[in-house]
């Protein structure tokens, strides 16, 4: 008796993977020995960028928010744009680990670990911006409701910004727990392979003393399922609350009820794009082509075209309803977005988010790694501009024409943003070096059902010559792909 | 083995009884509520046609989405879910009929904007967009297009998805699925604006299409669960087990939460921003007894699934899940009544015999008045009333909303609503359920229940969670 | 605490699952079952009770909901009642987001803590490693043979062999090895 899977499903583990030990070897190897030169080069560039990031933070704290390009009309710009962008990127991690788990999409096993790590690093990057924007960063602890000696004085629970504080901290905590509970068994695997005592000691601490007993696994599965069930509405709520920051206001272009679901779709969209960008690099860097197959990339591309289209429909809905409402300010806000002084930002947003992802309707494009890499970067750019368009165009032309303004970033704005990307990459590179980038236990658990070898074996038993996969791509082609 | 459903005469008889009850309900509604061109009668037809058609097309969407998302488990129950689209062949023409009858002023559902567009000279500049969108020909043509597309895809999908046997037909099915999802997404959003949101043309909500989609989802999944369990009890679908019902239950749970999420997002944002055009929608409903129905629908559609079917055992217990499904079907019907019933059933008293014609011209002016007012100045009084009415005590609320009504309709006339949820609604709902089930079983009996050649058939057979 | 164990190892989870059913059926006392990844259906084969972790999670969640509503309700309408944006003191719609977040937070944190406690997981815990390959590619049953006769041990070996074990070995721990 074998675990069954339809032969119409493409294998999720490449044909050269033949045994569990091989999976362990190949997935643990990146954490052992000296990393490749390319890693060192990337790491030093990103490390320097991170130092510059810290410098810009210091500069902002020392000289104040005045060093940013804000003016009295556009009082929120790159900081909040970056915040929303980073939070959005984080969403794919939780989505892959939670929602795809609930939907039993097996392709998640190859990418969930790295995507979850990405979530955590992205939330770290995101958190910096609102904390920095408070102005007096040393008083940031005021955002928490705690009994104090300043009379009965509490935070305002009616404020969406405070909801954000709760949403982001909960999100960070839960993602961390989810990620780490999945990591424990894999750390134990590394520990049990280690030759050196120090390494054994460190990874045993990291694994929390995991043994892998049947009872542990039973609780593990229950925990992952419930955490997935909790993380799914959580991930929706986080970007929903981010959208509330805007939608609860009465600023034209912001007060629209579609914001919650549309922000969530956009977040998933940008998150998947970032996962693709990173995974394509990791796959190359650590030679993991058998675990992150073209099939994984294609599945992610399908989600990108879906969410991209949802976002596109939301853009059009917004335009339509602005027109339909007959409300002059609303109409002006949207006219201004598309054809006003920020038309270029709108054009970048539309072409990167809505138009280019439509290429993914074609199977050839979905399976082309180079195109995928380029388009995933396009989506990241487009989604940054989406937030920029929403935030800055609505603010730049306020209700008083005499104060209409144009926002231009300063070097500090740019430095913090670019620096935050370097911080993100630095954390990710460190992660890729010391943690198993792919969930070892989870990949093993689908080996008998979804690997190319298992499929071929099953096909041989059934006397078929199709190579175990009767979809449009044969194992042979995958083989060729793995060599690319 | 190609098992087919036998639509026997006993079942037919029961469904005809249900339809008979519905007919009685329609006659009662027509006779008992003659005000506003029998608006209670027409709004009931609209609510039910819209709701059940939505359920039908959602069924198609659901199977299409599974086809694209490699959902293998669904194969055994796919025919049941698809066959719900049988009603589309009744519902879509009924919706089109409602649209066509608008031309002859037979009913007053869309009078709020209808009158205005007939007198474009009375429009302020900011309202011209509505005149374009509600151009009667354009509007009717849109509804005709949705109706035709839905029926077309219902035919194609029910025919094709049951016959997937090889690589080629599998690929084509994916293509059809992708096309249908695009058609569905666009037509579903638009029909919700055209037929439901437009009843009150002042009010708009960008997520309204999504909100309706979630309602369809809850209704459709509930029906899918009930019908599968029914068919099993009659000895069909022997291979379907509690794992499949569990999965449908998970989706039902998910959609119920999703619906609540959208309800909250819509309500909270409008409550919070407190803009008169937004809050009027809620205040009107709160002032005419619909306040209760709002909470009833929240209790049924959110609290009930949250507390009952969150448990694994409950989703696998046929009795529990059936009970919850029945409740959710009713709950979303109440919610649709909430959306549709209010506007057309309001009658402006103080205009004596002029009846609804007086109301029409009155509302035309009101449309103008409210909008210019909203644009030019914050309409402080209305805004104030709106906030209080949503949050204050019931008696204050009633008084305040009466004030809002008066304000809206000018000349100090008071409005009286004949909208409600009573015997006729229940009877008509039963009648439409009868028609829906008749069309479903009729469609179901045409094809084998399960396609054993499907590439995912074995996965569905061994489905275990 | 016993220190002497017989370890039977399998290399294929389906054979192992089969063995688990047989051993449980025959009433063989299994000290520990080790697998490199969760094997679907193993807990049923071994006759384990359903875990009640999710019930605990539900209770933690309800605690979070109650805490959040009580805290916000008290602060906003008793301790510090100030009108914000024309909203009532107890502005329920405004409280929903934080209530939800705290529900999830309490539930998740509580569950993970319970999980770690029940599974004896904490940084620095030194478990007994019966065989390092059980986290790699071996599925193992560990039998307690402390004080058991040669014949009994031999019988256990036969049972393992007949159920498809690929490797059988004994291991003795010193007192204080692991915990």
Coordinates of N, CA and C in Angstrom, one line a residue, chain B residues 6 9 54 62 68 76 89 104 131 135 144 153 164 169 181 235 253 272 289 302 343 348 372 380 385 463:
Chain B
X6 N -32.3 9.2 -9.6 CA -33.7 9.1 -10.1 C -34.5 10.1 -9.4
X9 N -41.3 10.6 -8.3 CA -42.5 11.5 -8.3 C -42.8 11.9 -6.9
X54 N -27.3 33.5 -7.2 CA -26.0 33.6 -6.7 C -25.4 32.3 -6.2
X62 N -17.0 27.5 -7.5 CA -16.3 26.6 -6.5 C -15.6 25.4 -7.2
X68 N -8.7 24.6 -10.9 CA -7.4 25.4 -11.1 C -6.5 25.1 -10.0
X76 N -15.8 13.5 -6.0 CA -17.0 12.8 -5.7 C -18.3 13.6 -5.5
X89 N -31.2 28.9 -14.7 CA -32.1 29.0 -15.8 C -33.4 29.5 -15.5
X104 N -41.6 49.6 -17.7 CA -43.0 49.9 -17.7 C -43.4 50.4 -16.4
X131 N -26.5 59.2 -14.1 CA -27.4 59.2 -15.2 C -26.8 58.3 -16.3
X135 N -28.4 54.6 -17.3 CA -29.1 54.7 -18.6 C -29.8 53.4 -18.7
X144 N -28.8 41.7 -19.0 CA -29.1 40.6 -20.0 C -27.8 39.9 -20.3
X153 N -22.3 29.5 -19.3 CA -21.3 28.8 -18.5 C -21.9 27.6 -17.7
X164 N -14.3 14.7 -17.6 CA -12.9 14.8 -17.8 C -12.3 13.4 -17.6
X169 N -9.0 16.6 -22.2 CA -10.2 17.1 -21.6 C -9.8 17.8 -20.2
X181 N -13.8 31.9 -14.1 CA -13.5 32.7 -12.9 C -13.4 34.2 -13.3
X235 N -29.2 6.7 -0.3 CA -28.5 5.6 -0.9 C -27.6 5.9 -2.0
X253 N -17.3 27.1 7.2 CA -16.8 27.9 8.3 C -16.0 29.1 7.8
X272 N -17.2 54.5 11.5 CA -16.0 55.3 12.1 C -15.9 56.6 11.4
X289 N -36.8 48.8 12.3 CA -36.9 47.4 12.7 C -35.9 46.5 12.1
X302 N -22.6 34.4 11.9 CA -21.2 34.4 12.5 C -21.1 33.6 13.8
X343 N -35.6 50.2 1.1 CA -35.9 51.3 0.2 C -37.2 51.3 -0.5
X348 N -44.0 57.4 1.8 CA -43.9 58.7 2.4 C -45.4 59.1 2.7
X372 N -26.2 67.7 -3.1 CA -25.6 69.0 -3.1 C -25.2 69.4 -1.7
X380 N -24.5 69.1 9.0 CA -24.3 68.8 10.4 C -25.4 68.0 11.1
X385 N -27.4 63.2 13.7 CA -28.5 62.2 13.9 C -28.0 60.8 13.5
X463 N -9.8 10.2 0.1 CA -9.7 11.5 0.9 C -9.8 11.2 2.4

